[in-house]
Amino acid sequence: MQACDLVDWFFDWHKLALQGFHLSYPKKQEPGLSGFAKGNAASYPCFAMDHELLIIATLCFFLAMVRTGLAVRAGNYRPAGFNFFVIALGFLFQTAFLSVRGHALGRCPITNLFEVFIFLAWSVSLIYLLVGPAYRLSLMGAFTAPLVFALQTFALVAPIDRTHPLKHGPAPWLEFHASVSLIAYGAFALAFVAGLMYLVQERQLKRHEISSMFYHFPPLTDLFAAITRLLWLGFVLLTLGIAAGFFTGQPLPYVKVAWSSGVWVFYAAILLARHLGTTAPRRIAALCVVAFSAALALLWGITFLSQTSSL
């Protein structure tokens, strides 16, 4: 099941809710002939509602971030179910947004930089909700919420939600390639978060500056194990995503392939250093921070090339 199919299945019931707002879905269009593809976004009244859903989702992550900040400042931080609940609630609204936008487009909602950033934020939330409880990393939500909030706030504020001519209709391999690659970035984002947690905890230990949050950090060995698992998850997904790009039946944008391959090689080198034992855990954590920061910067260029070629 593709990631876009998961969004579709998970929130299919939203059609009934939309009927209450007198919104309707367009009939299935011929490939490449949808109103949005021709730049007529106004022909889809649900576009107004999808931004409302996204704003609500962003506020959920803002609440988690504010609660953590106030607790840390007061020196009485305690992990609680509130953060997990509001992040899960934000994830539901993110899913609703992607479902509404995807139905309006008639394809996976990753046709411009705005949608790519929201899909990435959704991927980060998804992997956190799966990984956090599984590895007892409840504190990771305190670091994940600001990242998702920043991604979505940037997407909402920046003038990047623009229509682009879509040269091709929905293509399963192309959508699989793009969506799986973005979920891989979500795993790398969580490795970035775990890396930050590792560096913060180690810094507090070295400087003997113990905060109330410190006592809720997982042991460094557990954090390092989580970093390794997240790196492997992202690496496998990115490999699948890149491989799927060769089956789209469309000319390959070589600059985009080169950039994607560069990200793949960077993470492959980190994993190799990790398993050869030639690099200290602290440096692996720092490399995760650097690698994701670089990958996020490259994402802009990769998305721009996608808009001018395939999607």
Coordinates of C-alpha atoms in Angstrom, one line a residue:
M1 CA 0.0 0.0 0.0
Q2 CA 1.4 3.4 -1.0
A3 CA 1.6 6.2 1.5
C4 CA -1.0 8.1 -0.5
D5 CA -3.3 5.1 -0.3
L6 CA -2.8 5.0 3.4
V7 CA -3.9 8.7 3.7
D8 CA -6.9 7.9 1.4
W9 CA -8.0 4.8 3.4
F10 CA -7.4 6.3 6.8
F11 CA -9.5 9.4 6.2
D12 CA -12.0 8.2 3.6
W13 CA -14.9 9.1 5.9
H14 CA -14.2 12.8 5.5
K15 CA -16.4 12.9 2.4
L16 CA -19.5 12.8 4.6
A17 CA -18.1 15.6 6.7
L18 CA -17.4 17.7 3.7
Q19 CA -21.0 17.3 2.5
G20 CA -22.1 19.2 5.6
F21 CA -20.0 22.2 4.3
H22 CA -21.7 21.9 0.9
L23 CA -18.4 20.9 -0.7
S24 CA -18.3 18.5 -3.6
Y25 CA -15.5 16.5 -5.3
P26 CA -14.7 16.9 -8.9
K27 CA -15.4 14.0 -11.2
K28 CA -12.4 12.0 -12.2
Q29 CA -10.5 13.9 -14.9
E30 CA -8.5 12.6 -17.8
P31 CA -4.8 12.5 -17.1
G32 CA -3.3 15.9 -17.0
L33 CA -6.6 17.8 -17.5
S34 CA -7.7 18.6 -14.0
G35 CA -8.6 22.2 -13.1
F36 CA -5.7 22.5 -10.7
A37 CA -3.4 21.3 -13.4
K38 CA -4.5 24.1 -15.6
G39 CA -3.9 26.6 -12.8
N40 CA -7.5 27.0 -11.8
A41 CA -7.3 26.2 -8.1
A42 CA -10.4 28.3 -7.4
S43 CA -12.5 25.6 -9.1
Y44 CA -12.1 23.5 -5.9
P45 CA -13.9 25.1 -3.0
C46 CA -12.5 22.5 -0.6
F47 CA -9.1 24.3 -1.0
A48 CA -10.3 26.9 1.5
M49 CA -11.2 24.2 4.0
D50 CA -7.9 22.3 3.6
H51 CA -6.0 25.3 4.9
E52 CA -8.2 25.5 7.9
L53 CA -7.4 21.8 8.7
L54 CA -3.7 22.5 8.3
I55 CA -3.9 25.6 10.6
I56 CA -5.6 23.4 13.3
A57 CA -2.9 20.8 12.9
T58 CA -0.2 23.4 13.3
L59 CA -1.8 24.8 16.4
C60 CA -1.8 21.3 17.9
F61 CA 2.0 21.1 17.5
F62 CA 2.3 24.6 18.8
L63 CA 0.4 23.6 22.0
A64 CA 2.8 20.6 22.5
M65 CA 5.8 22.9 22.0
V66 CA 4.5 25.6 24.4
R67 CA 3.6 23.1 27.1
T68 CA 7.1 21.6 27.0
G69 CA 8.8 25.0 27.0
L70 CA 6.8 26.3 30.0
A71 CA 7.5 23.1 31.9
V72 CA 11.3 23.2 31.2
R73 CA 11.5 26.9 32.1
A74 CA 9.7 26.2 35.4
G75 CA 12.1 23.3 36.1
N76 CA 9.3 20.7 36.6
Y77 CA 9.2 19.0 33.3
R78 CA 7.3 15.6 33.4
P79 CA 6.5 13.4 30.4
A80 CA 2.8 13.2 30.1
G81 CA 0.2 11.9 27.7
F82 CA -0.8 15.5 26.7
N83 CA 2.1 15.9 24.2
F84 CA 1.4 12.5 22.6
F85 CA -2.3 13.2 22.5
V86 CA -2.0 16.7 20.8
I87 CA 0.6 15.3 18.3
A88 CA -1.7 12.4 17.5
L89 CA -4.6 15.0 17.1
G90 CA -2.4 17.1 14.8
F91 CA -1.5 14.0 12.8
L92 CA -5.2 13.4 12.2
F93 CA -5.7 16.9 10.9
Q94 CA -2.6 16.6 8.7
T95 CA -4.1 13.4 7.3
A96 CA -7.4 15.2 6.7
F97 CA -5.6 18.0 4.9
L98 CA -3.7 15.5 2.6
S99 CA -6.9 13.6 1.9
V100 CA -8.9 16.7 1.0
R101 CA -6.1 18.1 -1.2
G102 CA -5.5 14.7 -2.8
H103 CA -9.1 14.2 -3.8
A104 CA -9.2 17.7 -5.2
L105 CA -6.1 17.0 -7.3
G106 CA -7.0 13.5 -8.2
R107 CA -3.5 12.4 -7.3
C108 CA -1.0 12.2 -4.4
P109 CA -0.8 15.8 -3.0
I110 CA 2.9 16.4 -3.6
T111 CA 2.6 18.7 -6.7
N112 CA 4.3 21.8 -5.3
L113 CA 6.8 22.8 -2.6
F114 CA 3.9 23.6 -0.2
E115 CA 2.5 20.1 -0.4
V116 CA 5.9 18.5 -0.2
F117 CA 6.7 20.3 3.1
I118 CA 3.3 19.3 4.5
F119 CA 3.8 15.7 3.4
L120 CA 7.2 15.7 5.0
A121 CA 5.7 17.0 8.3
W122 CA 3.0 14.3 8.1
S123 CA 5.8 11.7 7.6
V124 CA 7.7 13.0 10.7
S125 CA 4.5 12.8 12.8
L126 CA 3.7 9.3 11.5
I127 CA 7.1 7.8 12.3
Y128 CA 7.2 9.5 15.7
L129 CA 3.8 8.0 16.6
L130 CA 5.1 4.6 15.5
V131 CA 8.7 4.8 17.0
G132 CA 8.1 6.9 20.1
P133 CA 6.0 4.4 22.1
A134 CA 7.8 1.4 20.6
Y135 CA 11.2 2.5 21.9
R136 CA 9.9 4.4 24.9
L137 CA 11.1 7.7 23.5
S138 CA 8.2 9.7 24.8
L139 CA 10.5 12.7 25.3
M140 CA 11.1 12.7 21.5
G141 CA 7.8 14.5 21.2
A142 CA 9.2 17.5 22.9
F143 CA 11.8 17.8 20.1
T144 CA 9.5 16.6 17.3
A145 CA 6.7 19.1 17.8
P146 CA 8.9 22.2 17.1
L147 CA 10.3 20.6 14.0
V148 CA 6.8 19.9 12.6
F149 CA 5.6 23.3 13.7
A150 CA 8.4 25.0 11.9
L151 CA 7.9 23.0 8.6
Q152 CA 4.2 23.7 8.6
T153 CA 4.5 27.4 9.6
F154 CA 7.0 27.9 6.8
A155 CA 4.7 26.2 4.3
L156 CA 1.7 28.4 5.4
V157 CA 3.6 31.7 5.6
A158 CA 5.8 31.4 2.5
P159 CA 4.2 32.0 -0.9
I160 CA 4.9 28.5 -2.2
D161 CA 1.4 27.1 -2.6
R162 CA 1.3 27.8 -6.3
T163 CA -0.2 25.8 -9.1
H164 CA 2.0 24.4 -11.8
P165 CA 1.2 22.8 -15.1
L166 CA 1.1 19.1 -14.7
K167 CA 2.4 17.5 -17.9
H168 CA 1.3 13.9 -17.0
G169 CA -1.6 12.2 -15.3
P170 CA -1.3 10.3 -12.1
A171 CA 1.5 7.6 -12.4
P172 CA 1.7 4.9 -9.8
W173 CA 5.5 4.4 -10.0
L174 CA 6.1 8.2 -9.9
E175 CA 3.8 8.7 -6.9
F176 CA 5.4 5.7 -5.1
H177 CA 8.9 7.1 -5.8
A178 CA 8.0 10.6 -4.5
S179 CA 5.9 9.5 -1.4
V180 CA 8.3 6.8 -0.2
S181 CA 11.2 9.1 -0.6
L182 CA 9.5 11.7 1.5
I183 CA 8.6 9.2 4.2
A184 CA 12.4 8.3 4.2
Y185 CA 13.1 12.0 4.9
G186 CA 10.6 11.7 7.8
A187 CA 12.7 8.8 9.3
F188 CA 15.9 10.9 8.8
A189 CA 14.1 13.8 10.5
L190 CA 13.5 11.6 13.5
A191 CA 17.2 10.5 13.4
F192 CA 18.0 14.2 13.4
V193 CA 15.7 14.7 16.5
A194 CA 17.3 11.7 18.3
G195 CA 20.7 13.0 17.4
L196 CA 19.9 16.4 19.0
M197 CA 18.6 14.6 22.1
Y198 CA 21.9 12.6 22.3
L199 CA 24.0 15.8 22.0
V200 CA 21.9 17.7 24.5
Q201 CA 22.1 14.9 27.1
E202 CA 25.8 14.4 26.6
R203 CA 26.5 18.1 26.9
Q204 CA 24.6 18.2 30.2
L205 CA 26.6 15.3 31.5
K206 CA 29.9 16.9 30.6
R207 CA 29.1 20.3 32.0
H208 CA 27.2 18.9 35.0
E209 CA 24.3 21.2 34.1
I210 CA 21.4 18.8 34.9
S211 CA 17.9 20.1 34.1
S212 CA 14.6 18.5 35.1
M213 CA 14.3 17.2 31.5
F214 CA 17.5 15.3 31.9
Y215 CA 16.0 12.7 34.2
H216 CA 13.5 11.8 31.5
F217 CA 16.0 11.2 28.7
P218 CA 16.5 7.6 27.7
P219 CA 20.0 6.3 28.3
L220 CA 22.6 7.3 25.7
T221 CA 22.9 3.7 24.6
D222 CA 19.2 3.5 23.9
L223 CA 19.2 6.8 22.1
F224 CA 22.1 5.6 19.9
A225 CA 20.2 2.3 19.2
A226 CA 17.2 4.4 18.1
I227 CA 19.4 6.6 15.9
T228 CA 20.7 3.5 14.2
R229 CA 17.3 2.0 13.6
L230 CA 15.9 5.3 12.2
L231 CA 18.9 5.6 9.9
W232 CA 18.3 2.1 8.6
L233 CA 14.6 2.7 8.1
G234 CA 15.2 5.9 6.2
F235 CA 18.0 4.4 4.2
V236 CA 15.9 1.4 3.1
L237 CA 12.9 3.6 2.2
L238 CA 15.1 6.1 0.3
T239 CA 16.7 3.2 -1.6
L240 CA 13.2 1.9 -2.6
G241 CA 12.1 5.4 -3.6
I242 CA 15.2 6.0 -5.8
A243 CA 14.8 2.6 -7.4
A244 CA 11.1 3.3 -8.2
G245 CA 12.1 6.4 -10.0
F246 CA 13.7 4.3 -12.7
F247 CA 10.4 2.6 -13.4
T248 CA 8.3 5.7 -14.1
G249 CA 8.7 5.4 -17.9
Q250 CA 9.7 9.1 -18.1
P251 CA 13.0 10.7 -18.9
L252 CA 15.2 11.0 -15.8
P253 CA 16.1 14.5 -14.6
Y254 CA 19.8 13.8 -14.1
V255 CA 20.4 16.8 -11.8
K256 CA 17.6 15.5 -9.5
V257 CA 19.1 12.0 -9.7
A258 CA 22.5 13.3 -8.8
W259 CA 21.2 15.2 -5.7
S260 CA 19.1 12.2 -4.5
S261 CA 22.1 10.0 -5.0
G262 CA 24.3 12.4 -3.0
V263 CA 21.8 12.2 0.0
W264 CA 21.8 8.4 -0.4
V265 CA 25.7 8.2 -0.3
F266 CA 25.9 10.6 2.7
Y267 CA 23.6 8.4 4.8
A268 CA 25.3 5.2 3.5
A269 CA 28.6 6.6 4.7
I270 CA 27.1 7.4 8.1
L271 CA 25.8 3.8 8.5
L272 CA 29.1 2.4 7.3
A273 CA 30.9 4.5 9.9
R274 CA 28.4 3.4 12.6
H275 CA 28.9 -0.3 11.9
L276 CA 32.6 -0.2 11.4
G277 CA 33.0 1.4 14.8
T278 CA 35.4 4.0 13.4
T279 CA 33.3 6.9 14.5
A280 CA 32.3 7.9 18.1
P281 CA 28.5 7.9 18.8
R282 CA 28.6 11.6 19.4
R283 CA 29.9 12.2 15.9
I284 CA 27.3 9.9 14.4
A285 CA 24.6 12.0 16.2
A286 CA 26.2 15.2 14.9
L287 CA 26.3 13.8 11.4
C288 CA 22.6 13.0 11.6
V289 CA 21.9 16.6 12.4
V290 CA 24.2 17.8 9.5
A291 CA 22.9 15.3 7.0
F292 CA 19.2 16.1 7.5
S293 CA 19.9 19.8 7.5
A294 CA 21.7 19.4 4.1
A295 CA 19.0 17.0 2.8
L296 CA 16.2 19.5 3.7
A297 CA 18.0 22.3 1.9
L298 CA 18.4 20.1 -1.2
L299 CA 14.7 19.2 -1.1
W300 CA 13.8 22.7 -2.3
G301 CA 15.9 22.2 -5.5
I302 CA 14.7 18.6 -6.0
T303 CA 11.1 19.7 -5.7
F304 CA 11.6 22.6 -8.1
L305 CA 13.0 20.2 -10.7
S306 CA 10.1 17.8 -10.2
Q307 CA 7.6 20.7 -10.8
T308 CA 9.3 21.5 -14.1
S309 CA 9.5 17.9 -15.3
S310 CA 7.3 15.1 -14.1
L311 CA 4.7 16.2 -11.6

